[in-house]
């Protein structure tokens, strides 16, 4: 899915099916120097932050490395001046690139991320690799459940990182985040899409963040609306549904947010899958915004 074929093999840059991943594992792409895909297990539970790592130890896709949302996919929660950056702020680009190098990442190598939460954490990895300038990254559609339903093997062996003669480096970003100040300056001129559940968006409940409600002008599209039976809907179906949300505004005038910059990436991936390019991520999302008493809030 979203694979780009060439004489040098196929690059998967959005979603990858179980069948496509199995074929890739059986015959790695020459474009990546015959290296097998780098598989990342990013299972996580916001209510039990070590649950994903325990699940990984109990069994994972063969060769998969584990990345932890808090330790590996997030950075410091406060900036240099002590201001709160949200529950899962982005790490420094170079810090994330260095972590990938530890796992044997090399230029052009295919990356595949999976989770057990409908792609919500896999989508964060997809966005972050593109933020580093790396295009060959895909989320396993259907996640661990789809792999197991297809009879895919599960292993408890801990992989050993491959050695590479060419070191992975950051490149020009394919995705760029917006800051709270950027978003505040653009309110009313962009389509802001909030990926949280409706009751949190409306401000009826708030289990995680400082205050209940949403950013003024935001439209609610829960990330789960991108799915049907645990897999992403077709590009055509997603195009039609996002067109209803975007209205007259083009995709590149769209900003995504959620609670902490994780599930918003699911909507970004869905738009990418639908061929709607150019939307942006407000990474701090509601957790950062609602903690700042100077920023406006809305309910309902």
JSON list of N, CA, C and O in Angstrom, two decimals, residues 202-225:
[
{"chain": "A", "resi": 202, "resn": "UNK", "atom": "N", "xyz": [-15.59, 17.77, 23.17]},
{"chain": "A", "resi": 202, "resn": "UNK", "atom": "CA", "xyz": [-16.68, 18.65, 23.64]},
{"chain": "A", "resi": 202, "resn": "UNK", "atom": "C", "xyz": [-16.45, 19.16, 25.05]},
{"chain": "A", "resi": 202, "resn": "UNK", "atom": "O", "xyz": [-17.14, 20.07, 25.50]},
{"chain": "A", "resi": 203, "resn": "UNK", "atom": "N", "xyz": [-15.49, 18.57, 25.76]},
{"chain": "A", "resi": 203, "resn": "UNK", "atom": "CA", "xyz": [-15.21, 19.03, 27.12]},
{"chain": "A", "resi": 203, "resn": "UNK", "atom": "C", "xyz": [-16.06, 18.37, 28.17]},
{"chain": "A", "resi": 203, "resn": "UNK", "atom": "O", "xyz": [-16.12, 18.84, 29.31]},
{"chain": "A", "resi": 204, "resn": "UNK", "atom": "N", "xyz": [-16.70, 17.24, 27.83]},
{"chain": "A", "resi": 204, "resn": "UNK", "atom": "CA", "xyz": [-17.55, 16.54, 28.79]},
{"chain": "A", "resi": 204, "resn": "UNK", "atom": "C", "xyz": [-16.71, 15.77, 29.80]},
{"chain": "A", "resi": 204, "resn": "UNK", "atom": "O", "xyz": [-17.12, 15.60, 30.96]},
{"chain": "A", "resi": 205, "resn": "UNK", "atom": "N", "xyz": [-15.55, 15.28, 29.36]},
{"chain": "A", "resi": 205, "resn": "UNK", "atom": "CA", "xyz": [-14.61, 14.57, 30.24]},
{"chain": "A", "resi": 205, "resn": "UNK", "atom": "C", "xyz": [-13.20, 15.00, 29.86]},
{"chain": "A", "resi": 205, "resn": "UNK", "atom": "O", "xyz": [-12.95, 15.42, 28.74]},
{"chain": "A", "resi": 206, "resn": "UNK", "atom": "N", "xyz": [-12.29, 14.88, 30.80]},
{"chain": "A", "resi": 206, "resn": "UNK", "atom": "CA", "xyz": [-10.87, 15.10, 30.49]},
{"chain": "A", "resi": 206, "resn": "UNK", "atom": "C", "xyz": [-10.02, 14.27, 31.44]},
{"chain": "A", "resi": 206, "resn": "UNK", "atom": "O", "xyz": [-9.69, 14.70, 32.53]},
{"chain": "A", "resi": 207, "resn": "UNK", "atom": "N", "xyz": [-9.68, 13.05, 31.03]},
{"chain": "A", "resi": 207, "resn": "UNK", "atom": "CA", "xyz": [-8.94, 12.14, 31.92]},
{"chain": "A", "resi": 207, "resn": "UNK", "atom": "C", "xyz": [-7.46, 12.41, 32.01]},
{"chain": "A", "resi": 207, "resn": "UNK", "atom": "O", "xyz": [-6.81, 11.87, 32.92]},
{"chain": "A", "resi": 208, "resn": "UNK", "atom": "N", "xyz": [-6.89, 13.21, 31.13]},
{"chain": "A", "resi": 208, "resn": "UNK", "atom": "CA", "xyz": [-5.43, 13.29, 31.04]},
{"chain": "A", "resi": 208, "resn": "UNK", "atom": "C", "xyz": [-4.85, 14.69, 31.16]},
{"chain": "A", "resi": 208, "resn": "UNK", "atom": "O", "xyz": [-3.72, 14.85, 31.64]},
{"chain": "A", "resi": 209, "resn": "UNK", "atom": "N", "xyz": [-5.56, 15.70, 30.73]},
{"chain": "A", "resi": 209, "resn": "UNK", "atom": "CA", "xyz": [-4.95, 17.02, 30.59]},
{"chain": "A", "resi": 209, "resn": "UNK", "atom": "C", "xyz": [-5.51, 18.05, 31.55]},
{"chain": "A", "resi": 209, "resn": "UNK", "atom": "O", "xyz": [-6.47, 17.81, 32.27]},
{"chain": "A", "resi": 210, "resn": "UNK", "atom": "N", "xyz": [-4.90, 19.24, 31.55]},
{"chain": "A", "resi": 210, "resn": "UNK", "atom": "CA", "xyz": [-5.14, 20.27, 32.56]},
{"chain": "A", "resi": 210, "resn": "UNK", "atom": "C", "xyz": [-6.60, 20.73, 32.60]},
{"chain": "A", "resi": 210, "resn": "UNK", "atom": "O", "xyz": [-7.18, 20.88, 33.67]},
{"chain": "A", "resi": 211, "resn": "UNK", "atom": "N", "xyz": [-7.16, 20.97, 31.43]},
{"chain": "A", "resi": 211, "resn": "UNK", "atom": "CA", "xyz": [-8.53, 21.46, 31.36]},
{"chain": "A", "resi": 211, "resn": "UNK", "atom": "C", "xyz": [-9.28, 20.69, 30.27]},
{"chain": "A", "resi": 211, "resn": "UNK", "atom": "O", "xyz": [-8.67, 20.11, 29.37]},
{"chain": "A", "resi": 212, "resn": "UNK", "atom": "N", "xyz": [-10.60, 20.72, 30.36]},
{"chain": "A", "resi": 212, "resn": "UNK", "atom": "CA", "xyz": [-11.45, 20.07, 29.36]},
{"chain": "A", "resi": 212, "resn": "UNK", "atom": "C", "xyz": [-11.82, 21.08, 28.28]},
{"chain": "A", "resi": 212, "resn": "UNK", "atom": "O", "xyz": [-11.91, 22.27, 28.53]},
{"chain": "A", "resi": 213, "resn": "UNK", "atom": "N", "xyz": [-12.05, 20.56, 27.07]},
{"chain": "A", "resi": 213, "resn": "UNK", "atom": "CA", "xyz": [-12.49, 21.41, 25.97]},
{"chain": "A", "resi": 213, "resn": "UNK", "atom": "C", "xyz": [-11.64, 21.19, 24.73]},
{"chain": "A", "resi": 213, "resn": "UNK", "atom": "O", "xyz": [-11.02, 20.14, 24.56]},
{"chain": "A", "resi": 214, "resn": "UNK", "atom": "N", "xyz": [-11.60, 22.22, 23.88]},
{"chain": "A", "resi": 214, "resn": "UNK", "atom": "CA", "xyz": [-10.81, 22.12, 22.64]},
{"chain": "A", "resi": 214, "resn": "UNK", "atom": "C", "xyz": [-10.32, 23.50, 22.22]},
{"chain": "A", "resi": 214, "resn": "UNK", "atom": "O", "xyz": [-10.74, 24.53, 22.77]},
{"chain": "A", "resi": 215, "resn": "UNK", "atom": "N", "xyz": [-9.43, 23.51, 21.25]},
{"chain": "A", "resi": 215, "resn": "UNK", "atom": "CA", "xyz": [-8.90, 24.76, 20.71]},
{"chain": "A", "resi": 215, "resn": "UNK", "atom": "C", "xyz": [-10.00, 25.42, 19.88]},
{"chain": "A", "resi": 215, "resn": "UNK", "atom": "O", "xyz": [-10.64, 24.76, 19.05]},
{"chain": "A", "resi": 216, "resn": "UNK", "atom": "N", "xyz": [-10.24, 26.70, 20.06]},
{"chain": "A", "resi": 216, "resn": "UNK", "atom": "CA", "xyz": [-11.32, 27.36, 19.31]},
{"chain": "A", "resi": 216, "resn": "UNK", "atom": "C", "xyz": [-11.17, 27.19, 17.80]},
{"chain": "A", "resi": 216, "resn": "UNK", "atom": "O", "xyz": [-10.06, 27.32, 17.25]},
{"chain": "A", "resi": 217, "resn": "UNK", "atom": "N", "xyz": [-12.28, 26.86, 17.14]},
{"chain": "A", "resi": 217, "resn": "UNK", "atom": "CA", "xyz": [-12.29, 26.70, 15.69]},
{"chain": "A", "resi": 217, "resn": "UNK", "atom": "C", "xyz": [-11.97, 25.30, 15.21]},
{"chain": "A", "resi": 217, "resn": "UNK", "atom": "O", "xyz": [-12.05, 25.02, 14.01]},
{"chain": "A", "resi": 218, "resn": "UNK", "atom": "N", "xyz": [-11.60, 24.40, 16.13]},
{"chain": "A", "resi": 218, "resn": "UNK", "atom": "CA", "xyz": [-11.24, 23.04, 15.73]},
{"chain": "A", "resi": 218, "resn": "UNK", "atom": "C", "xyz": [-12.49, 22.25, 15.31]},
{"chain": "A", "resi": 218, "resn": "UNK", "atom": "O", "xyz": [-13.59, 22.48, 15.78]},
{"chain": "A", "resi": 219, "resn": "UNK", "atom": "N", "xyz": [-12.27, 21.31, 14.41]},
{"chain": "A", "resi": 219, "resn": "UNK", "atom": "CA", "xyz": [-13.27, 20.34, 13.98]},
{"chain": "A", "resi": 219, "resn": "UNK", "atom": "C", "xyz": [-12.86, 18.98, 14.51]},
{"chain": "A", "resi": 219, "resn": "UNK", "atom": "O", "xyz": [-11.69, 18.62, 14.43]},
{"chain": "A", "resi": 220, "resn": "UNK", "atom": "N", "xyz": [-13.81, 18.23, 15.02]},
{"chain": "A", "resi": 220, "resn": "UNK", "atom": "CA", "xyz": [-13.49, 16.92, 15.58]},
{"chain": "A", "resi": 220, "resn": "UNK", "atom": "C", "xyz": [-13.61, 15.82, 14.53]},
{"chain": "A", "resi": 220, "resn": "UNK", "atom": "O", "xyz": [-14.63, 15.68, 13.87]},
{"chain": "A", "resi": 221, "resn": "UNK", "atom": "N", "xyz": [-12.51, 15.07, 14.35]},
{"chain": "A", "resi": 221, "resn": "UNK", "atom": "CA", "xyz": [-12.56, 13.81, 13.61]},
{"chain": "A", "resi": 221, "resn": "UNK", "atom": "C", "xyz": [-11.71, 12.81, 14.39]},
{"chain": "A", "resi": 221, "resn": "UNK", "atom": "O", "xyz": [-10.47, 12.84, 14.31]},
{"chain": "A", "resi": 222, "resn": "UNK", "atom": "N", "xyz": [-12.38, 11.94, 15.13]},
{"chain": "A", "resi": 222, "resn": "UNK", "atom": "CA", "xyz": [-11.67, 10.94, 15.92]},
{"chain": "A", "resi": 222, "resn": "UNK", "atom": "C", "xyz": [-10.86, 10.04, 14.99]},
{"chain": "A", "resi": 222, "resn": "UNK", "atom": "O", "xyz": [-11.35, 9.62, 13.94]},
{"chain": "A", "resi": 223, "resn": "UNK", "atom": "N", "xyz": [-9.63, 9.74, 15.39]},
{"chain": "A", "resi": 223, "resn": "UNK", "atom": "CA", "xyz": [-8.76, 8.93, 14.53]},
{"chain": "A", "resi": 223, "resn": "UNK", "atom": "C", "xyz": [-9.37, 7.58, 14.19]},
{"chain": "A", "resi": 223, "resn": "UNK", "atom": "O", "xyz": [-9.08, 7.01, 13.13]},
{"chain": "A", "resi": 224, "resn": "UNK", "atom": "N", "xyz": [-10.22, 7.06, 15.06]},
{"chain": "A", "resi": 224, "resn": "UNK", "atom": "CA", "xyz": [-10.82, 5.74, 14.80]},
{"chain": "A", "resi": 224, "resn": "UNK", "atom": "C", "xyz": [-11.76, 5.76, 13.60]},
{"chain": "A", "resi": 224, "resn": "UNK", "atom": "O", "xyz": [-12.06, 4.71, 13.03]},
{"chain": "A", "resi": 225, "resn": "UNK", "atom": "N", "xyz": [-12.19, 6.97, 13.19]},
{"chain": "A", "resi": 225, "resn": "UNK", "atom": "CA", "xyz": [-13.04, 7.07, 12.00]},
{"chain": "A", "resi": 225, "resn": "UNK", "atom": "C", "xyz": [-12.28, 6.73, 10.72]},
{"chain": "A", "resi": 225, "resn": "UNK", "atom": "O", "xyz": [-12.88, 6.57, 9.66]}
]
